[in-house]
Amino acid sequence: MAYVWNRGNSDIRKVLPRNIAVPYCKLSEKLGLPPILSYADCVLANWKKKDPNGPRTYDNMDILFSFPGGNCGKGFFLVSLLVEIAASPAIQAIPTVFSAVQNQDQKTLARALGDIATSLENARDYFRRMPEFVDPNKFFSVLRIYLSGWKGNPKMSEGLLYEGVWDTPKKFSGGSAGQSSIFQCLDILLGIEHETGEGSPAEFLQEMREYMPPAHRDFLCSLESGPSLREFVISHGDEDLKIAYNACVNGLVSLRRFHLGIVRTYIVKPSQKLRGDSGSEENRGTGGTDVMNFLTSVKEATERCLV
């Protein structure tokens, strides 16, 4: 990422030399990931504890690698990781949810849904700490550039040539929160259906699975063959169950609404300030999407799932 972007817009490198490209592609193949920086690289695997016996808190954690921009990268990556950690009990509750649905156990199901809703509240609380640690201007003008990919990016319209690996340039998306498996898991569990069609949110989210660790992709596939929680809640008509289910959906809506606000603060406003107009070219996410339209559509699809 540094080799491609480090010289600024006037000298973007469109050929990755073979001494980087060949071993990097071999390593990526071994890991089952595309040869570009992914969310799994910069968030899920990019941390250590300062005190090995201490808690997983911001003060006791650091990142393993950083980009220019001072502590901006540390703040962005670690807060994203802490959101994942806070939301992880929701994933741990999924087997209980499926078992309760299969056994028609409404009390156990309501409790498990309560655990999921609580974990989403905790995740949102961590997300709200982003402004404490990440400066919007530094993120927009420095860190964001290093996270950008060469798909859906006008600055790299032909992609990147991996010398010694492929004869033609390849296009890969940059690191994106869309590559987080936790929130795609919850979409499947809650029965949230995103807009489909060419260039749609559903298409983008499906594509983002290719940037997840293989075990995460496999887990998502296994969830898709599970029982329908939403149909169970609707068919039983139990008011407490509806309330518990809706609390989970609203927890996800709240997270996505806050994510929209973060994008306004960290991408849209700095872009408008820089360009003095809508800054449409700069409003693309690091994954290559029109990020505001994408996130708005995803949030609205989640809201439509309320029963």
PDB file of C-alpha atoms in Angstrom:
ATOM      1  CA  MET A   1       0.000   0.000   0.000  1.00  0.00           C
ATOM      2  CA  ALA A   2       2.828   2.357   0.860  1.00  0.00           C
ATOM      3  CA  TYR A   3       4.650   1.626  -2.398  1.00  0.00           C
ATOM      4  CA  VAL A   4       1.557   2.413  -4.482  1.00  0.00           C
ATOM      5  CA  TRP A   5       0.338   5.525  -2.656  1.00  0.00           C
ATOM      6  CA  ASN A   6       3.285   7.044  -0.781  1.00  0.00           C
ATOM      7  CA  ARG A   7       4.386   9.539  -3.467  1.00  0.00           C
ATOM      8  CA  GLY A   8       1.036  11.306  -3.678  1.00  0.00           C
ATOM      9  CA  ASN A   9      -1.489  11.714  -6.501  1.00  0.00           C
ATOM     10  CA  SER A  10       1.095  12.972  -8.972  1.00  0.00           C
ATOM     11  CA  ASP A  11       3.121   9.733  -8.858  1.00  0.00           C
ATOM     12  CA  ILE A  12       0.858   6.757  -8.116  1.00  0.00           C
ATOM     13  CA  ARG A  13       2.673   3.498  -8.838  1.00  0.00           C
ATOM     14  CA  LYS A  14       0.631   1.254 -11.121  1.00  0.00           C
ATOM     15  CA  VAL A  15       3.122  -1.628 -11.274  1.00  0.00           C
ATOM     16  CA  LEU A  16       4.063  -3.594  -8.163  1.00  0.00           C
ATOM     17  CA  PRO A  17       7.655  -4.856  -8.675  1.00  0.00           C
ATOM     18  CA  ARG A  18       8.149  -8.611  -8.761  1.00  0.00           C
ATOM     19  CA  ASN A  19      10.294  -8.625  -5.602  1.00  0.00           C
ATOM     20  CA  ILE A  20       7.189  -7.444  -3.682  1.00  0.00           C
ATOM     21  CA  ALA A  21       4.447  -8.879  -5.904  1.00  0.00           C
ATOM     22  CA  VAL A  22       5.571 -12.520  -6.120  1.00  0.00           C
ATOM     23  CA  PRO A  23       6.053 -13.291  -2.396  1.00  0.00           C
ATOM     24  CA  TYR A  24       3.049 -11.123  -1.477  1.00  0.00           C
ATOM     25  CA  CYS A  25       0.749 -13.039  -3.822  1.00  0.00           C
ATOM     26  CA  LYS A  26       2.112 -16.391  -2.604  1.00  0.00           C
ATOM     27  CA  LEU A  27       1.488 -15.397   1.012  1.00  0.00           C
ATOM     28  CA  SER A  28      -1.994 -14.097   0.164  1.00  0.00           C
ATOM     29  CA  GLU A  29      -2.831 -17.385  -1.554  1.00  0.00           C
ATOM     30  CA  LYS A  30      -1.660 -19.314   1.510  1.00  0.00           C
ATOM     31  CA  LEU A  31      -3.940 -17.189   3.717  1.00  0.00           C
ATOM     32  CA  GLY A  32      -6.860 -17.410   1.291  1.00  0.00           C
ATOM     33  CA  LEU A  33      -7.018 -13.622   0.937  1.00  0.00           C
ATOM     34  CA  PRO A  34      -6.676 -11.265  -2.068  1.00  0.00           C
ATOM     35  CA  PRO A  35      -3.246  -9.589  -2.466  1.00  0.00           C
ATOM     36  CA  ILE A  36      -4.246  -6.223  -0.982  1.00  0.00           C
ATOM     37  CA  LEU A  37      -4.596  -4.819   2.525  1.00  0.00           C
ATOM     38  CA  SER A  38      -7.905  -6.056   3.967  1.00  0.00           C
ATOM     39  CA  TYR A  39      -9.948  -5.381   7.110  1.00  0.00           C
ATOM     40  CA  ALA A  40      -8.657  -8.699   8.470  1.00  0.00           C
ATOM     41  CA  ASP A  41      -5.063  -7.428   8.083  1.00  0.00           C
ATOM     42  CA  CYS A  42      -5.339  -3.934   9.501  1.00  0.00           C
ATOM     43  CA  VAL A  43      -7.990  -4.533  12.193  1.00  0.00           C
ATOM     44  CA  LEU A  44      -8.539  -8.176  13.135  1.00  0.00           C
ATOM     45  CA  ALA A  45      -4.856  -9.224  13.183  1.00  0.00           C
ATOM     46  CA  ASN A  46      -3.184  -5.868  13.838  1.00  0.00           C
ATOM     47  CA  TRP A  47      -2.998  -5.710  17.639  1.00  0.00           C
ATOM     48  CA  LYS A  48      -1.161  -6.813  20.744  1.00  0.00           C
ATOM     49  CA  LYS A  49      -1.554  -6.320  24.489  1.00  0.00           C
ATOM     50  CA  LYS A  50       1.008  -4.126  26.246  1.00  0.00           C
ATOM     51  CA  ASP A  51       0.557  -6.211  29.402  1.00  0.00           C
ATOM     52  CA  PRO A  52      -0.100  -9.796  28.215  1.00  0.00           C
ATOM     53  CA  ASN A  53      -2.050 -10.527  31.412  1.00  0.00           C
ATOM     54  CA  GLY A  54      -4.097  -7.331  31.234  1.00  0.00           C
ATOM     55  CA  PRO A  55      -7.504  -6.688  29.668  1.00  0.00           C
ATOM     56  CA  ARG A  56      -8.314  -6.022  26.010  1.00  0.00           C
ATOM     57  CA  THR A  57      -8.841  -2.282  26.461  1.00  0.00           C
ATOM     58  CA  TYR A  58      -7.629   0.685  24.409  1.00  0.00           C
ATOM     59  CA  ASP A  59      -5.092   1.683  27.095  1.00  0.00           C
ATOM     60  CA  ASN A  60      -3.603  -1.821  27.247  1.00  0.00           C
ATOM     61  CA  MET A  61      -3.419  -2.383  23.482  1.00  0.00           C
ATOM     62  CA  ASP A  62      -1.258  -1.250  20.594  1.00  0.00           C
ATOM     63  CA  ILE A  63      -1.116  -1.955  16.863  1.00  0.00           C
ATOM     64  CA  LEU A  64       1.592  -4.047  15.177  1.00  0.00           C
ATOM     65  CA  PHE A  65       2.070  -1.893  12.070  1.00  0.00           C
ATOM     66  CA  SER A  66       1.130   1.689  11.295  1.00  0.00           C
ATOM     67  CA  PHE A  67       0.948   4.134   8.424  1.00  0.00           C
ATOM     68  CA  PRO A  68       1.924   7.829   8.467  1.00  0.00           C
ATOM     69  CA  GLY A  69      -0.474  10.081  10.360  1.00  0.00           C
ATOM     70  CA  GLY A  70       0.740   9.665  13.932  1.00  0.00           C
ATOM     71  CA  ASN A  71      -1.715   7.957  16.281  1.00  0.00           C
ATOM     72  CA  CYS A  72      -4.577   8.331  13.802  1.00  0.00           C
ATOM     73  CA  GLY A  73      -4.071   4.772  12.528  1.00  0.00           C
ATOM     74  CA  LYS A  74      -3.814   3.345  16.031  1.00  0.00           C
ATOM     75  CA  GLY A  75      -7.087   5.024  16.986  1.00  0.00           C
ATOM     76  CA  PHE A  76      -8.905   3.965  13.822  1.00  0.00           C
ATOM     77  CA  PHE A  77      -7.759   0.339  13.878  1.00  0.00           C
ATOM     78  CA  LEU A  78      -8.091  -0.246  17.632  1.00  0.00           C
ATOM     79  CA  VAL A  79     -11.535   1.366  17.989  1.00  0.00           C
ATOM     80  CA  SER A  80     -12.704  -0.758  15.036  1.00  0.00           C
ATOM     81  CA  LEU A  81     -11.280  -3.841  16.776  1.00  0.00           C
ATOM     82  CA  LEU A  82     -12.934  -2.949  20.103  1.00  0.00           C
ATOM     83  CA  VAL A  83     -16.274  -2.626  18.291  1.00  0.00           C
ATOM     84  CA  GLU A  84     -15.704  -6.168  16.967  1.00  0.00           C
ATOM     85  CA  ILE A  85     -14.812  -7.479  20.430  1.00  0.00           C
ATOM     86  CA  ALA A  86     -17.882  -5.826  21.982  1.00  0.00           C
ATOM     87  CA  ALA A  87     -20.140  -7.330  19.295  1.00  0.00           C
ATOM     88  CA  SER A  88     -18.607 -10.824  19.488  1.00  0.00           C
ATOM     89  CA  PRO A  89     -21.059 -12.162  22.148  1.00  0.00           C
ATOM     90  CA  ALA A  90     -23.739 -11.731  19.473  1.00  0.00           C
ATOM     91  CA  ILE A  91     -21.932 -14.308  17.343  1.00  0.00           C
ATOM     92  CA  GLN A  92     -21.469 -16.619  20.334  1.00  0.00           C
ATOM     93  CA  ALA A  93     -25.263 -16.491  20.891  1.00  0.00           C
ATOM     94  CA  ILE A  94     -26.123 -17.710  17.361  1.00  0.00           C
ATOM     95  CA  PRO A  95     -25.982 -21.480  18.123  1.00  0.00           C
ATOM     96  CA  THR A  96     -28.338 -20.869  21.081  1.00  0.00           C
ATOM     97  CA  VAL A  97     -30.707 -18.928  18.816  1.00  0.00           C
ATOM     98  CA  PHE A  98     -30.787 -21.671  16.170  1.00  0.00           C
ATOM     99  CA  SER A  99     -31.251 -24.394  18.791  1.00  0.00           C
ATOM    100  CA  ALA A 100     -34.101 -22.458  20.451  1.00  0.00           C
ATOM    101  CA  VAL A 101     -35.841 -21.943  17.101  1.00  0.00           C
ATOM    102  CA  GLN A 102     -35.541 -25.626  16.216  1.00  0.00           C
ATOM    103  CA  ASN A 103     -36.822 -26.660  19.656  1.00  0.00           C
ATOM    104  CA  GLN A 104     -39.566 -23.994  19.752  1.00  0.00           C
ATOM    105  CA  ASP A 105     -38.057 -22.694  23.018  1.00  0.00           C
ATOM    106  CA  GLN A 106     -39.304 -19.108  23.162  1.00  0.00           C
ATOM    107  CA  LYS A 107     -37.885 -18.256  26.620  1.00  0.00           C
ATOM    108  CA  THR A 108     -34.353 -19.347  25.726  1.00  0.00           C
ATOM    109  CA  LEU A 109     -34.663 -17.517  22.402  1.00  0.00           C
ATOM    110  CA  ALA A 110     -35.766 -14.273  24.071  1.00  0.00           C
ATOM    111  CA  ARG A 111     -32.789 -14.459  26.465  1.00  0.00           C
ATOM    112  CA  ALA A 112     -30.323 -15.071  23.615  1.00  0.00           C
ATOM    113  CA  LEU A 113     -31.781 -12.155  21.641  1.00  0.00           C
ATOM    114  CA  GLY A 114     -31.397  -9.995  24.758  1.00  0.00           C
ATOM    115  CA  ASP A 115     -27.698 -10.923  24.883  1.00  0.00           C
ATOM    116  CA  ILE A 116     -27.325  -9.947  21.215  1.00  0.00           C
ATOM    117  CA  ALA A 117     -29.062  -6.577  21.746  1.00  0.00           C
ATOM    118  CA  THR A 118     -26.802  -5.840  24.743  1.00  0.00           C
ATOM    119  CA  SER A 119     -23.655  -6.650  22.774  1.00  0.00           C
ATOM    120  CA  LEU A 120     -24.755  -4.288  19.984  1.00  0.00           C
ATOM    121  CA  GLU A 121     -25.296  -1.493  22.522  1.00  0.00           C
ATOM    122  CA  ASN A 122     -21.779  -2.106  23.852  1.00  0.00           C
ATOM    123  CA  ALA A 123     -20.379  -2.058  20.308  1.00  0.00           C
ATOM    124  CA  ARG A 124     -22.050   1.295  19.613  1.00  0.00           C
ATOM    125  CA  ASP A 125     -20.588   2.708  22.847  1.00  0.00           C
ATOM    126  CA  TYR A 126     -17.087   1.789  21.650  1.00  0.00           C
ATOM    127  CA  PHE A 127     -17.812   3.177  18.176  1.00  0.00           C
ATOM    128  CA  ARG A 128     -18.717   6.512  19.780  1.00  0.00           C
ATOM    129  CA  ARG A 129     -15.143   6.799  21.042  1.00  0.00           C
ATOM    130  CA  MET A 130     -13.749   7.145  17.502  1.00  0.00           C
ATOM    131  CA  PRO A 131     -13.592  10.992  17.672  1.00  0.00           C
ATOM    132  CA  GLU A 132     -11.492  10.751  20.872  1.00  0.00           C
ATOM    133  CA  PHE A 133      -8.651   9.076  19.011  1.00  0.00           C
ATOM    134  CA  VAL A 134      -8.994   9.874  15.296  1.00  0.00           C
ATOM    135  CA  ASP A 135      -8.654  13.354  13.790  1.00  0.00           C
ATOM    136  CA  PRO A 136     -10.993  13.744  10.761  1.00  0.00           C
ATOM    137  CA  ASN A 137      -8.570  15.801   8.662  1.00  0.00           C
ATOM    138  CA  LYS A 138      -5.652  13.466   9.323  1.00  0.00           C
ATOM    139  CA  PHE A 139      -7.791  10.438   8.525  1.00  0.00           C
ATOM    140  CA  PHE A 140      -9.059  11.943   5.271  1.00  0.00           C
ATOM    141  CA  SER A 141      -5.821  13.403   3.975  1.00  0.00           C
ATOM    142  CA  VAL A 142      -3.330  10.765   5.186  1.00  0.00           C
ATOM    143  CA  LEU A 143      -4.572   7.406   6.523  1.00  0.00           C
ATOM    144  CA  ARG A 144      -7.505   6.918   4.136  1.00  0.00           C
ATOM    145  CA  ILE A 145      -5.206   7.084   1.114  1.00  0.00           C
ATOM    146  CA  TYR A 146      -3.169   4.074   2.325  1.00  0.00           C
ATOM    147  CA  LEU A 147      -6.346   2.025   2.809  1.00  0.00           C
ATOM    148  CA  SER A 148      -7.605   2.724  -0.716  1.00  0.00           C
ATOM    149  CA  GLY A 149      -7.732  -0.044  -3.280  1.00  0.00           C
ATOM    150  CA  TRP A 150      -7.586  -0.240  -7.069  1.00  0.00           C
ATOM    151  CA  LYS A 151     -11.159  -1.182  -7.852  1.00  0.00           C
ATOM    152  CA  GLY A 152     -13.826   1.500  -8.267  1.00  0.00           C
ATOM    153  CA  ASN A 153     -11.039   4.051  -7.836  1.00  0.00           C
ATOM    154  CA  PRO A 154     -10.694   6.676 -10.618  1.00  0.00           C
ATOM    155  CA  LYS A 155      -7.018   7.159  -9.707  1.00  0.00           C
ATOM    156  CA  MET A 156      -6.315   3.510 -10.575  1.00  0.00           C
ATOM    157  CA  SER A 157      -8.946   2.888 -13.237  1.00  0.00           C
ATOM    158  CA  GLU A 158      -7.001   0.034 -14.880  1.00  0.00           C
ATOM    159  CA  GLY A 159      -5.986  -1.629 -11.616  1.00  0.00           C
ATOM    160  CA  LEU A 160      -2.511  -2.655 -10.435  1.00  0.00           C
ATOM    161  CA  LEU A 161      -0.071  -4.834 -12.386  1.00  0.00           C
ATOM    162  CA  TYR A 162       1.467  -7.501 -10.122  1.00  0.00           C
ATOM    163  CA  GLU A 163       4.775  -8.017 -11.940  1.00  0.00           C
ATOM    164  CA  GLY A 164       5.823 -11.645 -12.299  1.00  0.00           C
ATOM    165  CA  VAL A 165       2.379 -12.901 -11.236  1.00  0.00           C
ATOM    166  CA  TRP A 166      -0.154 -11.770 -13.865  1.00  0.00           C
ATOM    167  CA  ASP A 167       0.326 -10.307 -17.340  1.00  0.00           C
ATOM    168  CA  THR A 168      -2.552  -7.819 -16.973  1.00  0.00           C
ATOM    169  CA  PRO A 169      -3.499  -5.414 -14.161  1.00  0.00           C
ATOM    170  CA  LYS A 170      -5.879  -6.678 -11.470  1.00  0.00           C
ATOM    171  CA  LYS A 171      -8.557  -4.771  -9.549  1.00  0.00           C
ATOM    172  CA  PHE A 172      -9.037  -5.289  -5.826  1.00  0.00           C
ATOM    173  CA  SER A 173     -11.048  -3.283  -3.287  1.00  0.00           C
ATOM    174  CA  GLY A 174      -9.330  -1.586  -0.360  1.00  0.00           C
ATOM    175  CA  GLY A 175      -9.967  -2.323   3.310  1.00  0.00           C
ATOM    176  CA  SER A 176     -13.599  -1.708   4.244  1.00  0.00           C
ATOM    177  CA  ALA A 177     -15.927  -2.258   7.204  1.00  0.00           C
ATOM    178  CA  GLY A 178     -18.010  -4.225   4.689  1.00  0.00           C
ATOM    179  CA  GLN A 179     -15.339  -6.917   5.116  1.00  0.00           C
ATOM    180  CA  SER A 180     -16.303  -7.369   8.782  1.00  0.00           C
ATOM    181  CA  SER A 181     -17.941 -10.779   9.120  1.00  0.00           C
ATOM    182  CA  ILE A 182     -19.743  -9.891  12.365  1.00  0.00           C
ATOM    183  CA  PHE A 183     -22.267  -7.557  10.771  1.00  0.00           C
ATOM    184  CA  GLN A 184     -22.872  -9.818   7.784  1.00  0.00           C
ATOM    185  CA  CYS A 185     -23.530 -12.627  10.301  1.00  0.00           C
ATOM    186  CA  LEU A 186     -26.171 -10.492  12.000  1.00  0.00           C
ATOM    187  CA  ASP A 187     -27.762  -9.616   8.654  1.00  0.00           C
ATOM    188  CA  ILE A 188     -28.181 -13.325   7.935  1.00  0.00           C
ATOM    189  CA  LEU A 189     -29.393 -14.138  11.461  1.00  0.00           C
ATOM    190  CA  LEU A 190     -31.992 -11.354  11.519  1.00  0.00           C
ATOM    191  CA  GLY A 191     -33.129 -11.978   7.937  1.00  0.00           C
ATOM    192  CA  ILE A 192     -32.104  -8.548   6.630  1.00  0.00           C
ATOM    193  CA  GLU A 193     -32.310  -8.419   2.840  1.00  0.00           C
ATOM    194  CA  HIS A 194     -30.343  -5.714   1.027  1.00  0.00           C
ATOM    195  CA  GLU A 195     -31.098  -4.235  -2.380  1.00  0.00           C
ATOM    196  CA  THR A 196     -30.080  -6.590  -5.189  1.00  0.00           C
ATOM    197  CA  GLY A 197     -29.012  -6.086  -8.797  1.00  0.00           C
ATOM    198  CA  GLU A 198     -25.894  -4.853 -10.561  1.00  0.00           C
ATOM    199  CA  GLY A 199     -23.849  -2.469  -8.408  1.00  0.00           C
ATOM    200  CA  SER A 200     -26.216  -3.039  -5.471  1.00  0.00           C
ATOM    201  CA  PRO A 201     -25.391  -3.212  -1.731  1.00  0.00           C
ATOM    202  CA  ALA A 202     -26.133  -6.956  -1.772  1.00  0.00           C
ATOM    203  CA  GLU A 203     -23.661  -7.484  -4.625  1.00  0.00           C
ATOM    204  CA  PHE A 204     -20.970  -5.430  -2.862  1.00  0.00           C
ATOM    205  CA  LEU A 205     -21.435  -7.247   0.467  1.00  0.00           C
ATOM    206  CA  GLN A 206     -21.265 -10.620  -1.283  1.00  0.00           C
ATOM    207  CA  GLU A 207     -18.044  -9.540  -3.001  1.00  0.00           C
ATOM    208  CA  MET A 208     -16.593  -8.378   0.343  1.00  0.00           C
ATOM    209  CA  ARG A 209     -16.764 -11.958   1.605  1.00  0.00           C
ATOM    210  CA  GLU A 210     -13.828 -12.743  -0.692  1.00  0.00           C
ATOM    211  CA  TYR A 211     -11.741 -10.388   1.496  1.00  0.00           C
ATOM    212  CA  MET A 212     -12.586 -12.244   4.727  1.00  0.00           C
ATOM    213  CA  PRO A 213     -10.520 -15.085   6.212  1.00  0.00           C
ATOM    214  CA  PRO A 214     -11.760 -18.377   4.706  1.00  0.00           C
ATOM    215  CA  ALA A 215     -13.137 -19.603   8.053  1.00  0.00           C
ATOM    216  CA  HIS A 216     -15.289 -16.463   8.266  1.00  0.00           C
ATOM    217  CA  ARG A 217     -16.625 -17.025   4.745  1.00  0.00           C
ATOM    218  CA  ASP A 218     -17.438 -20.637   5.580  1.00  0.00           C
ATOM    219  CA  PHE A 219     -19.232 -19.589   8.766  1.00  0.00           C
ATOM    220  CA  LEU A 220     -21.428 -17.139   6.834  1.00  0.00           C
ATOM    221  CA  CYS A 221     -22.326 -19.882   4.349  1.00  0.00           C
ATOM    222  CA  SER A 222     -23.253 -22.240   7.198  1.00  0.00           C
ATOM    223  CA  LEU A 223     -25.559 -19.590   8.714  1.00  0.00           C
ATOM    224  CA  GLU A 224     -27.435 -19.245   5.432  1.00  0.00           C
ATOM    225  CA  SER A 225     -28.590 -22.850   5.709  1.00  0.00           C
ATOM    226  CA  GLY A 226     -29.881 -22.334   9.271  1.00  0.00           C
ATOM    227  CA  PRO A 227     -33.525 -21.871  10.354  1.00  0.00           C
ATOM    228  CA  SER A 228     -35.230 -18.497   9.793  1.00  0.00           C
ATOM    229  CA  LEU A 229     -35.351 -16.528  13.036  1.00  0.00           C
ATOM    230  CA  ARG A 230     -37.520 -13.800  11.520  1.00  0.00           C
ATOM    231  CA  GLU A 231     -40.149 -16.220  10.214  1.00  0.00           C
ATOM    232  CA  PHE A 232     -40.250 -17.929  13.606  1.00  0.00           C
ATOM    233  CA  VAL A 233     -40.835 -14.606  15.414  1.00  0.00           C
ATOM    234  CA  ILE A 234     -43.573 -13.533  12.970  1.00  0.00           C
ATOM    235  CA  SER A 235     -45.357 -16.895  12.915  1.00  0.00           C
ATOM    236  CA  HIS A 236     -45.511 -17.249  16.707  1.00  0.00           C
ATOM    237  CA  GLY A 237     -46.877 -13.743  17.268  1.00  0.00           C
ATOM    238  CA  ASP A 238     -45.459 -13.596  20.813  1.00  0.00           C
ATOM    239  CA  GLU A 239     -45.155  -9.958  21.896  1.00  0.00           C
ATOM    240  CA  ASP A 240     -42.090 -10.484  24.143  1.00  0.00           C
ATOM    241  CA  LEU A 241     -40.334 -12.298  21.310  1.00  0.00           C
ATOM    242  CA  LYS A 242     -41.118  -9.481  18.879  1.00  0.00           C
ATOM    243  CA  ILE A 243     -39.758  -6.925  21.355  1.00  0.00           C
ATOM    244  CA  ALA A 244     -36.553  -8.953  21.825  1.00  0.00           C
ATOM    245  CA  TYR A 245     -36.104  -9.411  18.059  1.00  0.00           C
ATOM    246  CA  ASN A 246     -36.767  -5.728  17.331  1.00  0.00           C
ATOM    247  CA  ALA A 247     -34.227  -4.726  19.996  1.00  0.00           C
ATOM    248  CA  CYS A 248     -31.577  -6.594  17.982  1.00  0.00           C
ATOM    249  CA  VAL A 249     -32.662  -4.975  14.720  1.00  0.00           C
ATOM    250  CA  ASN A 250     -32.729  -1.528  16.351  1.00  0.00           C
ATOM    251  CA  GLY A 251     -29.265  -2.153  17.794  1.00  0.00           C
ATOM    252  CA  LEU A 252     -27.965  -2.780  14.279  1.00  0.00           C
ATOM    253  CA  VAL A 253     -29.881   0.256  12.927  1.00  0.00           C
ATOM    254  CA  SER A 254     -28.315   2.417  15.638  1.00  0.00           C
ATOM    255  CA  LEU A 255     -24.803   1.214  14.738  1.00  0.00           C
ATOM    256  CA  ARG A 256     -25.406   1.858  11.047  1.00  0.00           C
ATOM    257  CA  ARG A 257     -26.878   5.286  11.701  1.00  0.00           C
ATOM    258  CA  PHE A 258     -23.792   6.182  13.744  1.00  0.00           C
ATOM    259  CA  HIS A 259     -21.580   4.819  10.952  1.00  0.00           C
ATOM    260  CA  LEU A 260     -23.280   7.262   8.560  1.00  0.00           C
ATOM    261  CA  GLY A 261     -22.436  10.091  10.937  1.00  0.00           C
ATOM    262  CA  ILE A 262     -18.806   8.943  11.113  1.00  0.00           C
ATOM    263  CA  VAL A 263     -18.589   8.942   7.309  1.00  0.00           C
ATOM    264  CA  ARG A 264     -20.005  12.479   7.176  1.00  0.00           C
ATOM    265  CA  THR A 265     -17.398  13.627   9.697  1.00  0.00           C
ATOM    266  CA  TYR A 266     -14.403  11.744   8.304  1.00  0.00           C
ATOM    267  CA  ILE A 267     -15.028  11.725   4.539  1.00  0.00           C
ATOM    268  CA  VAL A 268     -17.839  14.011   3.336  1.00  0.00           C
ATOM    269  CA  LYS A 269     -17.044  17.179   5.312  1.00  0.00           C
ATOM    270  CA  PRO A 270     -13.243  17.086   4.754  1.00  0.00           C
ATOM    271  CA  SER A 271     -13.917  16.400   1.068  1.00  0.00           C
ATOM    272  CA  GLN A 272     -16.220  19.417   0.754  1.00  0.00           C
ATOM    273  CA  LYS A 273     -13.722  21.555   2.628  1.00  0.00           C
ATOM    274  CA  LEU A 274     -10.926  20.459   0.296  1.00  0.00           C
ATOM    275  CA  ARG A 275     -12.812  20.731  -2.992  1.00  0.00           C
ATOM    276  CA  GLY A 276     -15.370  23.416  -2.226  1.00  0.00           C
ATOM    277  CA  ASP A 277     -18.161  21.368  -3.889  1.00  0.00           C
ATOM    278  CA  SER A 278     -19.897  18.053  -3.436  1.00  0.00           C
ATOM    279  CA  GLY A 279     -16.534  16.267  -3.617  1.00  0.00           C
ATOM    280  CA  SER A 280     -18.217  13.294  -5.251  1.00  0.00           C
ATOM    281  CA  GLU A 281     -14.977  11.644  -6.356  1.00  0.00           C
ATOM    282  CA  GLU A 282     -13.603  11.880  -2.832  1.00  0.00           C
ATOM    283  CA  ASN A 283     -16.831  10.544  -1.284  1.00  0.00           C
ATOM    284  CA  ARG A 284     -15.994   6.980  -2.261  1.00  0.00           C
ATOM    285  CA  GLY A 285     -15.212   4.571   0.546  1.00  0.00           C
ATOM    286  CA  THR A 286     -11.905   2.709   0.706  1.00  0.00           C
ATOM    287  CA  GLY A 287     -13.790  -0.329  -0.623  1.00  0.00           C
ATOM    288  CA  GLY A 288     -14.685   1.654  -3.766  1.00  0.00           C
ATOM    289  CA  THR A 289     -18.390   2.344  -3.095  1.00  0.00           C
ATOM    290  CA  ASP A 290     -20.361   5.598  -3.098  1.00  0.00           C
ATOM    291  CA  VAL A 291     -20.217   5.292   0.652  1.00  0.00           C
ATOM    292  CA  MET A 292     -23.129   7.522   1.761  1.00  0.00           C
ATOM    293  CA  ASN A 293     -25.614   5.963  -0.653  1.00  0.00           C
ATOM    294  CA  PHE A 294     -24.390   2.483   0.230  1.00  0.00           C
ATOM    295  CA  LEU A 295     -24.667   2.986   3.997  1.00  0.00           C
ATOM    296  CA  THR A 296     -28.039   4.727   3.710  1.00  0.00           C
ATOM    297  CA  SER A 297     -29.403   1.798   1.704  1.00  0.00           C
ATOM    298  CA  VAL A 298     -27.996  -0.717   4.217  1.00  0.00           C
ATOM    299  CA  LYS A 299     -29.513   1.190   7.169  1.00  0.00           C
ATOM    300  CA  GLU A 300     -32.913   1.440   5.468  1.00  0.00           C
ATOM    301  CA  ALA A 301     -32.893  -2.281   4.661  1.00  0.00           C
ATOM    302  CA  THR A 302     -32.224  -2.965   8.354  1.00  0.00           C
ATOM    303  CA  GLU A 303     -35.114  -0.681   9.407  1.00  0.00           C
ATOM    304  CA  ARG A 304     -37.477  -2.511   7.049  1.00  0.00           C
ATOM    305  CA  CYS A 305     -36.790  -5.713   8.977  1.00  0.00           C
ATOM    306  CA  LEU A 306     -38.606  -4.542  12.128  1.00  0.00           C
ATOM    307  CA  VAL A 307     -41.722  -6.562  12.931  1.00  0.00           C
TER     308      VAL A 307
END
